[in-house]
Amino acid sequence: MTPQQTLKQIKKLTEALVGLSLSNEQNFPATHGKINAAFEITVSTAARMSVALKNVAYRDIYGELEKARCFNIKMLDGALISLRYRFRDKVICEHSLSYFPSPDLEHFQNEPEIYLEDEIYADVIDRNIVPFPIRFDFSDDPEKFVDIHHPYSHLTLGQYENCRIPVCSPIGPLAFGGFILRNFYNTAFRKYSDKIPMTTLAFPNTITANERKIPHVVCGV
C-alpha cells in the first residue's frame, strides 16, 4: 500500500462511520512531509498521544486523550480510535493504531432497556464488560526488533508492557476498522457489513518463521 492509498482508506473509514451514525466526533487526517521522502499521516493533536505510554491509570489516559481530542474517530459509546502512519520513500516504516474504549460504561449499563435497540450500544450494555485498550504497532527499525519478543508488527492488549503478540504484517486502516467493528460492535457490524468499506490492498508480510510457530495474528485484507 502506498501513502496515498493509506490516506484514502482513513478518509473512507471515517466517512463510513459518520455516515452510518456510529461516530459523532471525528478529526480528519493531517499529513506532514513529502510523499517521496519522509511522510506522516496523523491528526493535528498527535503530540498528546504519548500519555498512552505513561504509567498512570487508564481512566486518566482516556480522559487526557479525549480532552485533547487526540483521535481520528470517537464512537457514540465514547471509544476513541486513532491511526498514525509513517512512510519513508513511499514504503511504510511505522504505524500505531489504537482503540481506547470509554472506561465508564455505567450510563449505558444502568439503563439497558433504553439502548438495547440501538446497534452501537448492544455490545456494551452488559455489566461484566471490562474496557481495555488495544494497539497495533509496527516499526521496521532493526534496533527495536527481537525475534518473537518484539516483532516488527505486533498487537498489545491492555497496558501490559511486554504484551506483543506477533502480527503477520502492518495493518491497513480498513482492516483495522473492520477488526474493531467485527469484535467490539458486532451487532452493528452485521447489520451494516454491506456498507462498511473493504479492500484487497495490504502491506507485505513481516512475520518471521519463529513467530509463526507461536500464537499470532493473521490479517486478511
GROMACS .gro file of C-alpha atoms in nm:
model
  221
    1MET     CA    1   0.000   0.000   0.000
    2THR     CA    2   0.120   0.348  -0.084
    3PRO     CA    3   0.089   0.659   0.135
    4GLN     CA    4  -0.189   0.789  -0.091
    5GLN     CA    5  -0.385   0.463  -0.063
    6THR     CA    6  -0.343   0.461   0.314
    7LEU     CA    7  -0.465   0.819   0.346
    8LYS     CA    8  -0.763   0.741   0.124
    9GLN     CA    9  -0.856   0.443   0.341
   10ILE     CA   10  -0.853   0.653   0.660
   11LYS     CA   11  -1.086   0.903   0.498
   12LYS     CA   12  -1.317   0.626   0.372
   13LEU     CA   13  -1.331   0.464   0.715
   14THR     CA   14  -1.409   0.795   0.884
   15GLU     CA   15  -1.677   0.887   0.632
   16ALA     CA   16  -1.838   0.543   0.660
   17LEU     CA   17  -1.864   0.551   1.040
   18VAL     CA   18  -2.005   0.903   1.034
   19GLY     CA   19  -2.248   0.812   0.755
   20LEU     CA   20  -2.373   0.509   0.949
   21SER     CA   21  -2.417   0.723   1.263
   22LEU     CA   22  -2.165   0.512   1.454
   23SER     CA   23  -1.945   0.816   1.524
   24ASN     CA   24  -2.043   1.164   1.637
   25GLU     CA   25  -1.699   1.326   1.660
   26GLN     CA   26  -1.401   1.297   1.427
   27ASN     CA   27  -1.076   1.458   1.316
   28PHE     CA   28  -0.985   1.402   0.955
   29PRO     CA   29  -0.618   1.311   0.900
   30ALA     CA   30  -0.338   1.564   0.882
   31THR     CA   31  -0.019   1.499   0.683
   32HIS     CA   32   0.340   1.611   0.726
   33GLY     CA   33   0.640   1.584   0.496
   34LYS     CA   34   0.665   1.482   0.133
   35ILE     CA   35   0.521   1.173  -0.032
   36ASN     CA   36   0.854   1.084  -0.196
   37ALA     CA   37   1.057   1.123   0.124
   38ALA     CA   38   0.952   1.120   0.491
   39PHE     CA   39   0.574   1.133   0.512
   40GLU     CA   40   0.342   1.106   0.811
   41ILE     CA   41  -0.036   1.061   0.833
   42THR     CA   42  -0.170   1.155   1.174
   43VAL     CA   43  -0.402   1.402   1.348
   44SER     CA   44  -0.309   1.755   1.450
   45THR     CA   45  -0.320   1.666   1.821
   46ALA     CA   46  -0.099   1.356   1.793
   47ALA     CA   47   0.170   1.502   2.019
   48ARG     CA   48  -0.057   1.431   2.316
   49MET     CA   49  -0.064   1.061   2.230
   50SER     CA   50   0.245   0.999   2.445
   51VAL     CA   51   0.021   0.993   2.752
   52ALA     CA   52  -0.092   0.646   2.643
   53LEU     CA   53   0.254   0.513   2.728
   54LYS     CA   54   0.270   0.663   3.078
   55ASN     CA   55   0.236   0.460   3.396
   56VAL     CA   56  -0.094   0.616   3.501
   57ALA     CA   57  -0.447   0.487   3.546
   58TYR     CA   58  -0.631   0.402   3.225
   59ARG     CA   59  -0.915   0.638   3.318
   60ASP     CA   60  -0.662   0.925   3.330
   61ILE     CA   61  -0.511   0.824   2.995
   62TYR     CA   62  -0.852   0.813   2.832
   63GLY     CA   63  -0.955   1.144   2.989
   64GLU     CA   64  -0.648   1.326   2.864
   65LEU     CA   65  -0.680   1.186   2.511
   66GLU     CA   66  -1.048   1.280   2.498
   67LYS     CA   67  -0.986   1.631   2.634
   68ALA     CA   68  -0.708   1.691   2.380
   69ARG     CA   69  -0.924   1.544   2.101
   70CYS     CA   70  -0.637   1.309   2.023
   71PHE     CA   71  -0.831   1.071   1.799
   72ASN     CA   72  -0.946   1.021   1.443
   73ILE     CA   73  -1.286   0.886   1.540
   74LYS     CA   74  -1.494   0.898   1.856
   75MET     CA   75  -1.765   0.633   1.863
   76LEU     CA   76  -2.108   0.702   2.010
   77ASP     CA   77  -2.022   0.496   2.318
   78GLY     CA   78  -1.717   0.716   2.380
   79ALA     CA   79  -1.447   0.486   2.239
   80LEU     CA   80  -1.155   0.664   2.071
   81ILE     CA   81  -0.992   0.531   1.752
   82SER     CA   82  -0.654   0.669   1.646
   83LEU     CA   83  -0.447   0.592   1.335
   84ARG     CA   84  -0.094   0.711   1.269
   85TYR     CA   85   0.130   0.602   0.979
   86ARG     CA   86   0.482   0.695   0.874
   87PHE     CA   87   0.642   0.626   0.538
   88ARG     CA   88   0.996   0.651   0.408
   89ASP     CA   89   1.041   0.675   0.031
   90LYS     CA   90   0.678   0.560  -0.012
   91VAL     CA   91   0.738   0.246   0.200
   92ILE     CA   92   0.574   0.208   0.539
   93CYS     CA   93   0.821   0.230   0.826
   94GLU     CA   94   0.595   0.274   1.129
   95HIS     CA   95   0.235   0.275   1.245
   96SER     CA   96   0.036   0.295   1.565
   97LEU     CA   97  -0.332   0.203   1.552
   98SER     CA   98  -0.521   0.238   1.879
   99TYR     CA   99  -0.862   0.167   2.023
  100PHE     CA  100  -0.939   0.324   2.360
  101PRO     CA  101  -1.286   0.224   2.487
  102SER     CA  102  -1.457   0.451   2.735
  103PRO     CA  103  -1.367   0.347   3.092
  104ASP     CA  104  -1.715   0.448   3.206
  105LEU     CA  105  -1.998   0.244   3.055
  106GLU     CA  106  -2.228   0.266   3.358
  107HIS     CA  107  -2.450   0.519   3.185
  108PHE     CA  108  -2.538   0.256   2.926
  109GLN     CA  109  -2.540  -0.039   3.165
  110ASN     CA  110  -2.769   0.120   3.424
  111GLU     CA  111  -3.050   0.169   3.172
  112PRO     CA  112  -3.002  -0.114   2.919
  113GLU     CA  113  -3.363  -0.105   2.802
  114ILE     CA  114  -3.302   0.241   2.652
  115TYR     CA  115  -3.001   0.133   2.447
  116LEU     CA  116  -3.082  -0.229   2.365
  117GLU     CA  117  -3.247  -0.142   2.034
  118ASP     CA  118  -2.956   0.073   1.917
  119GLU     CA  119  -2.691  -0.138   1.742
  120ILE     CA  120  -2.396   0.074   1.854
  121TYR     CA  121  -2.473   0.007   2.221
  122ALA     CA  122  -2.588  -0.355   2.201
  123ASP     CA  123  -2.240  -0.490   2.278
  124VAL     CA  124  -2.157  -0.261   2.573
  125ILE     CA  125  -2.464  -0.280   2.800
  126ASP     CA  126  -2.364  -0.597   2.989
  127ARG     CA  127  -2.220  -0.524   3.333
  128ASN     CA  128  -1.950  -0.791   3.302
  129ILE     CA  129  -1.769  -0.597   3.026
  130VAL     CA  130  -1.422  -0.471   3.122
  131PRO     CA  131  -1.298  -0.197   2.885
  132PHE     CA  132  -0.930  -0.222   2.787
  133PRO     CA  133  -0.718  -0.053   2.519
  134ILE     CA  134  -0.589  -0.227   2.208
  135ARG     CA  135  -0.293  -0.119   1.997
  136PHE     CA  136  -0.140  -0.250   1.673
  137ASP     CA  137   0.217  -0.126   1.638
  138PHE     CA  138   0.465  -0.162   1.354
  139SER     CA  139   0.825  -0.048   1.317
  140ASP     CA  140   1.081  -0.154   1.060
  141ASP     CA  141   1.366  -0.044   1.289
  142PRO     CA  142   1.606  -0.341   1.323
  143GLU     CA  143   1.733  -0.195   1.651
  144LYS     CA  144   1.389  -0.246   1.808
  145PHE     CA  145   1.322  -0.587   1.656
  146VAL     CA  146   1.381  -0.901   1.865
  147ASP     CA  147   1.252  -1.223   1.711
  148ILE     CA  148   0.937  -1.340   1.896
  149HIS     CA  149   0.988  -1.097   2.187
  150HIS     CA  150   0.950  -0.772   1.990
  151PRO     CA  151   0.809  -0.847   1.642
  152TYR     CA  152   0.816  -0.586   1.368
  153SER     CA  153   0.436  -0.586   1.375
  154HIS     CA  154   0.256  -0.676   1.695
  155LEU     CA  155  -0.066  -0.643   1.895
  156THR     CA  156  -0.075  -0.513   2.252
  157LEU     CA  157  -0.376  -0.583   2.474
  158GLY     CA  158  -0.432  -0.360   2.773
  159GLN     CA  159  -0.136  -0.165   2.905
  160TYR     CA  160   0.088  -0.468   2.957
  161GLU     CA  161   0.441  -0.354   2.876
  162ASN     CA  162   0.557  -0.688   2.738
  163CYS     CA  163   0.240  -0.794   2.560
  164ARG     CA  164   0.349  -0.809   2.196
  165ILE     CA  165   0.150  -1.070   2.004
  166PRO     CA  166   0.308  -1.119   1.659
  167VAL     CA  167   0.107  -0.990   1.363
  168CYS     CA  168   0.174  -1.110   1.010
  169SER     CA  169   0.220  -0.761   0.863
  170PRO     CA  170   0.149  -0.392   0.910
  171ILE     CA  171  -0.226  -0.327   0.922
  172GLY     CA  172  -0.416  -0.104   0.681
  173PRO     CA  173  -0.682   0.141   0.806
  174LEU     CA  174  -0.980  -0.051   0.668
  175ALA     CA  175  -0.852  -0.382   0.805
  176PHE     CA  176  -0.808  -0.220   1.147
  177GLY     CA  177  -1.151  -0.062   1.134
  178GLY     CA  178  -1.307  -0.393   1.034
  179PHE     CA  179  -1.130  -0.567   1.323
  180ILE     CA  180  -1.267  -0.317   1.576
  181LEU     CA  181  -1.621  -0.323   1.439
  182ARG     CA  182  -1.638  -0.701   1.399
  183ASN     CA  183  -1.516  -0.772   1.752
  184PHE     CA  184  -1.649  -0.486   1.964
  185TYR     CA  185  -1.954  -0.366   1.770
  186ASN     CA  186  -2.060  -0.696   1.620
  187THR     CA  187  -2.432  -0.622   1.619
  188ALA     CA  188  -2.376  -0.304   1.419
  189PHE     CA  189  -2.113  -0.473   1.201
  190ARG     CA  190  -2.352  -0.748   1.094
  191LYS     CA  191  -2.628  -0.501   1.020
  192TYR     CA  192  -2.411  -0.264   0.816
  193SER     CA  193  -2.149  -0.504   0.676
  194ASP     CA  194  -2.250  -0.427   0.318
  195LYS     CA  195  -2.193  -0.055   0.380
  196ILE     CA  196  -1.859  -0.083   0.558
  197PRO     CA  197  -1.575  -0.034   0.305
  198MET     CA  198  -1.339  -0.325   0.243
  199THR     CA  199  -1.023  -0.357   0.035
  200THR     CA  200  -0.790  -0.611  -0.123
  201LEU     CA  201  -0.489  -0.388  -0.061
  202ALA     CA  202  -0.243  -0.495   0.208
  203PHE     CA  203   0.112  -0.439   0.327
  204PRO     CA  204   0.382  -0.706   0.275
  205ASN     CA  205   0.430  -0.972   0.543
  206THR     CA  206   0.693  -0.909   0.810
  207ILE     CA  207   0.635  -1.205   1.044
  208THR     CA  208   0.926  -1.445   1.091
  209ALA     CA  209   0.930  -1.824   1.076
  210ASN     CA  210   0.978  -1.846   1.453
  211GLU     CA  211   0.687  -1.611   1.518
  212ARG     CA  212   0.461  -1.831   1.305
  213LYS     CA  213   0.527  -2.117   1.548
  214ILE     CA  214   0.358  -1.936   1.838
  215PRO     CA  215   0.007  -1.786   1.860
  216HIS     CA  216  -0.007  -1.490   1.622
  217VAL     CA  217  -0.249  -1.273   1.429
  218VAL     CA  218  -0.305  -1.346   1.060
  219CYS     CA  219  -0.454  -1.049   0.879
  220GLY     CA  220  -0.698  -1.069   0.594
  221VAL     CA  221  -0.747  -0.784   0.351
   0.00000   0.00000   0.00000
